[in-house]
């Protein structure tokens, strides 16, 4: 019979849930680099299509709350990574987390999985579970479910994760960069133990080969224990900013401070709230036993300042592999654009525009793929800004998510209050709206070449209304479409033309049609 050491030397078959999210999207290539085979359980496999590692990993469509798809994904798996949570999916997210964890543990046992690996939250010492924030309480319960199951489990408990694109890093970054003088909640004095994302990934990969006798939780953190106030001041030093003045205000509750964070940073209040609630209690590692099984090389775990410097370098070099917004926003629409001629979804409003372009198709595509974020939307900036503010006001994501990469897009990327639903490089970019709307909305931008070899730009805005309010919404904003969508089409083509022939006026656009709603069977 093979020993544990012999089994550990095998090439393991790993299942990763949450592969479209921040940690999961970075873990998959690390596991592949370590020589393991990887299968991803994902609700929408198309979201993984454009990741550099996608051809090397298997994909199974499903959901952790569906026992059948979990069972299918678990076939022949040695190690199963659980990197999902239902935070923000509604008031019953704790029940959803509990149910999904139990299904995952049961199916892992039935499939003969050797180990479950879970990344949870670091909980404060001496604080009862009921006194924890719902976010931390649910994370702790999920970890306990895995430890109570027959399958050996490794539960890693981390506090603030510092890495390019992480929600904690972007919250820290934007608060510090945008506010030289800050009026802050009292939780800025709470001590925490941040950890660099590189060390989180190192521990996750190393957990796959732990001996079968290991079945426990591990605290993981960096070498520095800091208050949030100290983290902001050290960020200012690393980022080359002037010293920040920080004035704590005890009356700011977690709810109020989450809205304050949502106002100043790209992180919406729905995500900022669990992060700020987690800072009510001191979260410091009580042990570093993980080093017995995943030894720390020299200089690791990374000190806080080094983790910050690496994250900032990635941001400045536009090398951010994943962001906190890589995962879909809870409650955001996910229905794909209806293309079936017999689609029974009811009305579908369209605003379609087309115009010739005095530029090559390549130059036009470069403008199209670079839209959003710091480049803007090429149309009436104030109107887009107001729409973003309104979305933030009602709890949406607004415009501040920006882009993962300044030049390149891939399926699943967030793009301000849109998400990339489809991209055909050089030809098509389709965005699905994730703003708060009484219906579903898409924006399509196409680069075409006519039979004479001339470049043309085609743009479609589509809206599927939900109820009477949806119809009223479309007709209330339609008078502004000539300014917003017409201006966008005109300015995109002008930008493409200027890239080749500076100061040469762009062609006037031709409005094709502002269609009446399409009914079932009309398309």
PDB file of C-alpha atoms in Angstrom, residues 286-443:
ATOM      1  CA  UNK A 286      -2.801  32.781  17.342  1.00  0.00           C
ATOM      2  CA  UNK A 287      -0.445  30.264  15.720  1.00  0.00           C
ATOM      3  CA  UNK A 288       1.684  29.655  12.634  1.00  0.00           C
ATOM      4  CA  UNK A 289       1.449  25.866  12.519  1.00  0.00           C
ATOM      5  CA  UNK A 290       0.897  25.956   8.753  1.00  0.00           C
ATOM      6  CA  UNK A 291       4.693  26.280   8.402  1.00  0.00           C
ATOM      7  CA  UNK A 292       5.075  22.653   9.581  1.00  0.00           C
ATOM      8  CA  UNK A 293       3.348  21.477   6.401  1.00  0.00           C
ATOM      9  CA  UNK A 294       3.968  24.376   3.983  1.00  0.00           C
ATOM     10  CA  UNK A 295       7.419  25.680   4.990  1.00  0.00           C
ATOM     11  CA  UNK A 296       8.076  29.394   4.587  1.00  0.00           C
ATOM     12  CA  UNK A 297      11.016  30.168   2.276  1.00  0.00           C
ATOM     13  CA  UNK A 298      13.395  32.993   3.259  1.00  0.00           C
ATOM     14  CA  UNK A 299      11.648  36.338   3.388  1.00  0.00           C
ATOM     15  CA  UNK A 300       8.174  34.820   3.567  1.00  0.00           C
ATOM     16  CA  UNK A 301       5.490  35.494   4.543  1.00  0.00           C
ATOM     17  CA  UNK A 302       5.888  38.850   2.832  1.00  0.00           C
ATOM     18  CA  UNK A 303       6.025  41.934   5.087  1.00  0.00           C
ATOM     19  CA  UNK A 304       3.115  44.345   4.635  1.00  0.00           C
ATOM     20  CA  UNK A 305       5.174  47.011   2.856  1.00  0.00           C
ATOM     21  CA  UNK A 306       6.519  44.475   0.337  1.00  0.00           C
ATOM     22  CA  UNK A 307       3.049  43.114  -0.366  1.00  0.00           C
ATOM     23  CA  UNK A 308       1.848  46.688  -0.941  1.00  0.00           C
ATOM     24  CA  UNK A 309       4.766  47.499  -3.240  1.00  0.00           C
ATOM     25  CA  UNK A 310       4.145  44.365  -5.327  1.00  0.00           C
ATOM     26  CA  UNK A 311       0.432  45.124  -5.607  1.00  0.00           C
ATOM     27  CA  UNK A 312       1.101  48.730  -6.659  1.00  0.00           C
ATOM     28  CA  UNK A 313       3.655  47.561  -9.215  1.00  0.00           C
ATOM     29  CA  UNK A 314       1.085  45.210 -10.766  1.00  0.00           C
ATOM     30  CA  UNK A 315      -1.471  48.015 -10.933  1.00  0.00           C
ATOM     31  CA  UNK A 316       0.970  50.455 -12.545  1.00  0.00           C
ATOM     32  CA  UNK A 317       2.133  47.859 -15.072  1.00  0.00           C
ATOM     33  CA  UNK A 318      -1.479  46.868 -15.878  1.00  0.00           C
ATOM     34  CA  UNK A 319      -0.706  43.272 -14.884  1.00  0.00           C
ATOM     35  CA  UNK A 320      -3.711  42.657 -12.616  1.00  0.00           C
ATOM     36  CA  UNK A 321      -4.668  39.017 -13.183  1.00  0.00           C
ATOM     37  CA  UNK A 322      -7.999  39.143 -11.311  1.00  0.00           C
ATOM     38  CA  UNK A 323      -9.971  41.729  -9.348  1.00  0.00           C
ATOM     39  CA  UNK A 324     -12.528  41.602  -6.572  1.00  0.00           C
ATOM     40  CA  UNK A 325     -15.089  42.382  -9.290  1.00  0.00           C
ATOM     41  CA  UNK A 326     -14.050  39.310 -11.319  1.00  0.00           C
ATOM     42  CA  UNK A 327     -16.923  37.457  -9.684  1.00  0.00           C
ATOM     43  CA  UNK A 328     -20.430  38.483 -10.689  1.00  0.00           C
ATOM     44  CA  UNK A 329     -22.142  41.033  -8.509  1.00  0.00           C
ATOM     45  CA  UNK A 330     -24.766  39.301  -6.327  1.00  0.00           C
ATOM     46  CA  UNK A 331     -28.217  40.113  -7.632  1.00  0.00           C
ATOM     47  CA  UNK A 332     -26.919  41.472 -10.940  1.00  0.00           C
ATOM     48  CA  UNK A 333     -28.606  40.205 -14.091  1.00  0.00           C
ATOM     49  CA  UNK A 334     -26.866  37.267 -15.719  1.00  0.00           C
ATOM     50  CA  UNK A 335     -29.207  36.390 -18.583  1.00  0.00           C
ATOM     51  CA  UNK A 336     -27.369  36.323 -21.921  1.00  0.00           C
ATOM     52  CA  UNK A 337     -28.563  38.415 -24.834  1.00  0.00           C
ATOM     53  CA  UNK A 338     -31.557  36.620 -26.371  1.00  0.00           C
ATOM     54  CA  UNK A 339     -30.687  35.509 -29.905  1.00  0.00           C
ATOM     55  CA  UNK A 340     -33.329  32.826 -30.498  1.00  0.00           C
ATOM     56  CA  UNK A 341     -35.867  34.060 -33.098  1.00  0.00           C
ATOM     57  CA  UNK A 342     -38.575  32.438 -31.030  1.00  0.00           C
ATOM     58  CA  UNK A 343     -37.412  34.014 -27.798  1.00  0.00           C
ATOM     59  CA  UNK A 344     -40.429  34.317 -25.529  1.00  0.00           C
ATOM     60  CA  UNK A 345     -39.092  37.067 -23.318  1.00  0.00           C
ATOM     61  CA  UNK A 346     -41.545  39.728 -24.471  1.00  0.00           C
ATOM     62  CA  UNK A 347     -40.522  43.205 -25.608  1.00  0.00           C
ATOM     63  CA  UNK A 348     -36.999  44.063 -26.633  1.00  0.00           C
ATOM     64  CA  UNK A 349     -36.275  47.726 -27.328  1.00  0.00           C
ATOM     65  CA  UNK A 350     -33.336  48.658 -29.537  1.00  0.00           C
ATOM     66  CA  UNK A 351     -31.396  51.768 -30.436  1.00  0.00           C
ATOM     67  CA  UNK A 352     -29.147  50.972 -33.409  1.00  0.00           C
ATOM     68  CA  UNK A 353     -26.643  53.255 -35.136  1.00  0.00           C
ATOM     69  CA  UNK A 354     -24.172  52.770 -37.936  1.00  0.00           C
ATOM     70  CA  UNK A 355     -21.562  55.028 -39.527  1.00  0.00           C
ATOM     71  CA  UNK A 356     -18.552  54.848 -41.814  1.00  0.00           C
ATOM     72  CA  UNK A 357     -15.104  55.243 -40.306  1.00  0.00           C
ATOM     73  CA  UNK A 358     -12.132  56.960 -41.862  1.00  0.00           C
ATOM     74  CA  UNK A 359      -9.723  54.505 -40.234  1.00  0.00           C
ATOM     75  CA  UNK A 360      -8.676  50.896 -40.430  1.00  0.00           C
ATOM     76  CA  UNK A 361     -10.670  48.186 -38.698  1.00  0.00           C
ATOM     77  CA  UNK A 362      -7.673  47.620 -36.407  1.00  0.00           C
ATOM     78  CA  UNK A 363      -7.620  51.270 -35.314  1.00  0.00           C
ATOM     79  CA  UNK A 364     -11.365  51.236 -34.663  1.00  0.00           C
ATOM     80  CA  UNK A 365     -11.158  48.016 -32.650  1.00  0.00           C
ATOM     81  CA  UNK A 366      -8.418  49.482 -30.495  1.00  0.00           C
ATOM     82  CA  UNK A 367     -10.782  52.285 -29.483  1.00  0.00           C
ATOM     83  CA  UNK A 368     -13.681  49.892 -28.905  1.00  0.00           C
ATOM     84  CA  UNK A 369     -11.688  47.504 -26.716  1.00  0.00           C
ATOM     85  CA  UNK A 370     -10.239  50.424 -24.738  1.00  0.00           C
ATOM     86  CA  UNK A 371     -13.619  51.897 -23.806  1.00  0.00           C
ATOM     87  CA  UNK A 372     -14.585  52.618 -20.198  1.00  0.00           C
ATOM     88  CA  UNK A 373     -12.476  53.116 -17.090  1.00  0.00           C
ATOM     89  CA  UNK A 374     -10.093  56.060 -17.388  1.00  0.00           C
ATOM     90  CA  UNK A 375     -10.796  56.288 -21.136  1.00  0.00           C
ATOM     91  CA  UNK A 376     -14.458  57.051 -20.511  1.00  0.00           C
ATOM     92  CA  UNK A 377     -17.431  56.309 -22.727  1.00  0.00           C
ATOM     93  CA  UNK A 378     -16.914  58.862 -25.509  1.00  0.00           C
ATOM     94  CA  UNK A 379     -20.264  60.460 -24.816  1.00  0.00           C
ATOM     95  CA  UNK A 380     -21.528  63.305 -22.592  1.00  0.00           C
ATOM     96  CA  UNK A 381     -19.347  62.559 -19.510  1.00  0.00           C
ATOM     97  CA  UNK A 382     -21.721  64.358 -17.133  1.00  0.00           C
ATOM     98  CA  UNK A 383     -24.657  62.138 -18.134  1.00  0.00           C
ATOM     99  CA  UNK A 384     -22.590  58.985 -17.559  1.00  0.00           C
ATOM    100  CA  UNK A 385     -21.331  60.342 -14.237  1.00  0.00           C
ATOM    101  CA  UNK A 386     -24.858  61.162 -13.050  1.00  0.00           C
ATOM    102  CA  UNK A 387     -26.034  57.677 -14.063  1.00  0.00           C
ATOM    103  CA  UNK A 388     -23.151  56.216 -12.078  1.00  0.00           C
ATOM    104  CA  UNK A 389     -23.955  58.319  -9.013  1.00  0.00           C
ATOM    105  CA  UNK A 390     -27.612  57.331  -9.170  1.00  0.00           C
ATOM    106  CA  UNK A 391     -26.652  53.676  -9.383  1.00  0.00           C
ATOM    107  CA  UNK A 392     -24.399  53.994  -6.326  1.00  0.00           C
ATOM    108  CA  UNK A 393     -27.171  55.811  -4.470  1.00  0.00           C
ATOM    109  CA  UNK A 394     -29.554  52.859  -4.890  1.00  0.00           C
ATOM    110  CA  UNK A 395     -26.891  50.311  -3.935  1.00  0.00           C
ATOM    111  CA  UNK A 396     -25.489  49.498  -7.371  1.00  0.00           C
ATOM    112  CA  UNK A 397     -21.876  49.271  -8.471  1.00  0.00           C
ATOM    113  CA  UNK A 398     -21.718  52.645 -10.255  1.00  0.00           C
ATOM    114  CA  UNK A 399     -18.889  53.616 -12.568  1.00  0.00           C
ATOM    115  CA  UNK A 400     -15.975  53.197 -10.186  1.00  0.00           C
ATOM    116  CA  UNK A 401     -15.064  49.585 -10.854  1.00  0.00           C
ATOM    117  CA  UNK A 402     -13.143  50.718 -13.925  1.00  0.00           C
ATOM    118  CA  UNK A 403     -11.192  48.104 -15.867  1.00  0.00           C
ATOM    119  CA  UNK A 404      -8.913  45.210 -14.954  1.00  0.00           C
ATOM    120  CA  UNK A 405      -6.580  46.057 -17.848  1.00  0.00           C
ATOM    121  CA  UNK A 406      -6.278  49.419 -19.616  1.00  0.00           C
ATOM    122  CA  UNK A 407      -6.129  47.927 -23.127  1.00  0.00           C
ATOM    123  CA  UNK A 408      -7.388  44.335 -23.142  1.00  0.00           C
ATOM    124  CA  UNK A 409     -10.736  42.819 -22.219  1.00  0.00           C
ATOM    125  CA  UNK A 410     -11.852  39.244 -21.718  1.00  0.00           C
ATOM    126  CA  UNK A 411     -15.208  37.562 -21.185  1.00  0.00           C
ATOM    127  CA  UNK A 412     -16.345  38.059 -17.592  1.00  0.00           C
ATOM    128  CA  UNK A 413     -14.376  41.278 -16.989  1.00  0.00           C
ATOM    129  CA  UNK A 414     -16.221  44.017 -15.130  1.00  0.00           C
ATOM    130  CA  UNK A 415     -16.202  47.336 -16.972  1.00  0.00           C
ATOM    131  CA  UNK A 416     -17.608  50.132 -14.813  1.00  0.00           C
ATOM    132  CA  UNK A 417     -21.295  49.174 -14.437  1.00  0.00           C
ATOM    133  CA  UNK A 418     -21.127  46.707 -17.324  1.00  0.00           C
ATOM    134  CA  UNK A 419     -19.695  43.211 -17.662  1.00  0.00           C
ATOM    135  CA  UNK A 420     -18.171  41.720 -20.803  1.00  0.00           C
ATOM    136  CA  UNK A 421     -20.614  39.068 -21.993  1.00  0.00           C
ATOM    137  CA  UNK A 422     -18.959  38.350 -25.344  1.00  0.00           C
ATOM    138  CA  UNK A 423     -15.867  39.488 -27.163  1.00  0.00           C
ATOM    139  CA  UNK A 424     -14.765  38.472 -30.646  1.00  0.00           C
ATOM    140  CA  UNK A 425     -11.406  40.247 -31.013  1.00  0.00           C
ATOM    141  CA  UNK A 426     -11.379  42.699 -33.867  1.00  0.00           C
ATOM    142  CA  UNK A 427     -15.094  42.368 -34.496  1.00  0.00           C
ATOM    143  CA  UNK A 428     -17.546  42.383 -31.562  1.00  0.00           C
ATOM    144  CA  UNK A 429     -17.783  43.598 -27.976  1.00  0.00           C
ATOM    145  CA  UNK A 430     -21.020  42.902 -26.103  1.00  0.00           C
ATOM    146  CA  UNK A 431     -21.566  44.297 -22.633  1.00  0.00           C
ATOM    147  CA  UNK A 432     -24.317  43.346 -20.173  1.00  0.00           C
ATOM    148  CA  UNK A 433     -25.485  46.019 -17.737  1.00  0.00           C
ATOM    149  CA  UNK A 434     -25.041  45.390 -14.013  1.00  0.00           C
ATOM    150  CA  UNK A 435     -26.520  48.716 -12.952  1.00  0.00           C
ATOM    151  CA  UNK A 436     -29.839  48.786 -11.126  1.00  0.00           C
ATOM    152  CA  UNK A 437     -32.511  48.806 -13.856  1.00  0.00           C
ATOM    153  CA  UNK A 438     -36.156  47.752 -14.239  1.00  0.00           C
ATOM    154  CA  UNK A 439     -35.082  45.221 -16.841  1.00  0.00           C
ATOM    155  CA  UNK A 440     -32.082  43.768 -18.670  1.00  0.00           C
ATOM    156  CA  UNK A 441     -29.775  45.834 -20.867  1.00  0.00           C
ATOM    157  CA  UNK A 442     -26.925  45.207 -23.294  1.00  0.00           C
ATOM    158  CA  UNK A 443     -24.607  47.381 -25.363  1.00  0.00           C
TER     159      UNK A 443
END
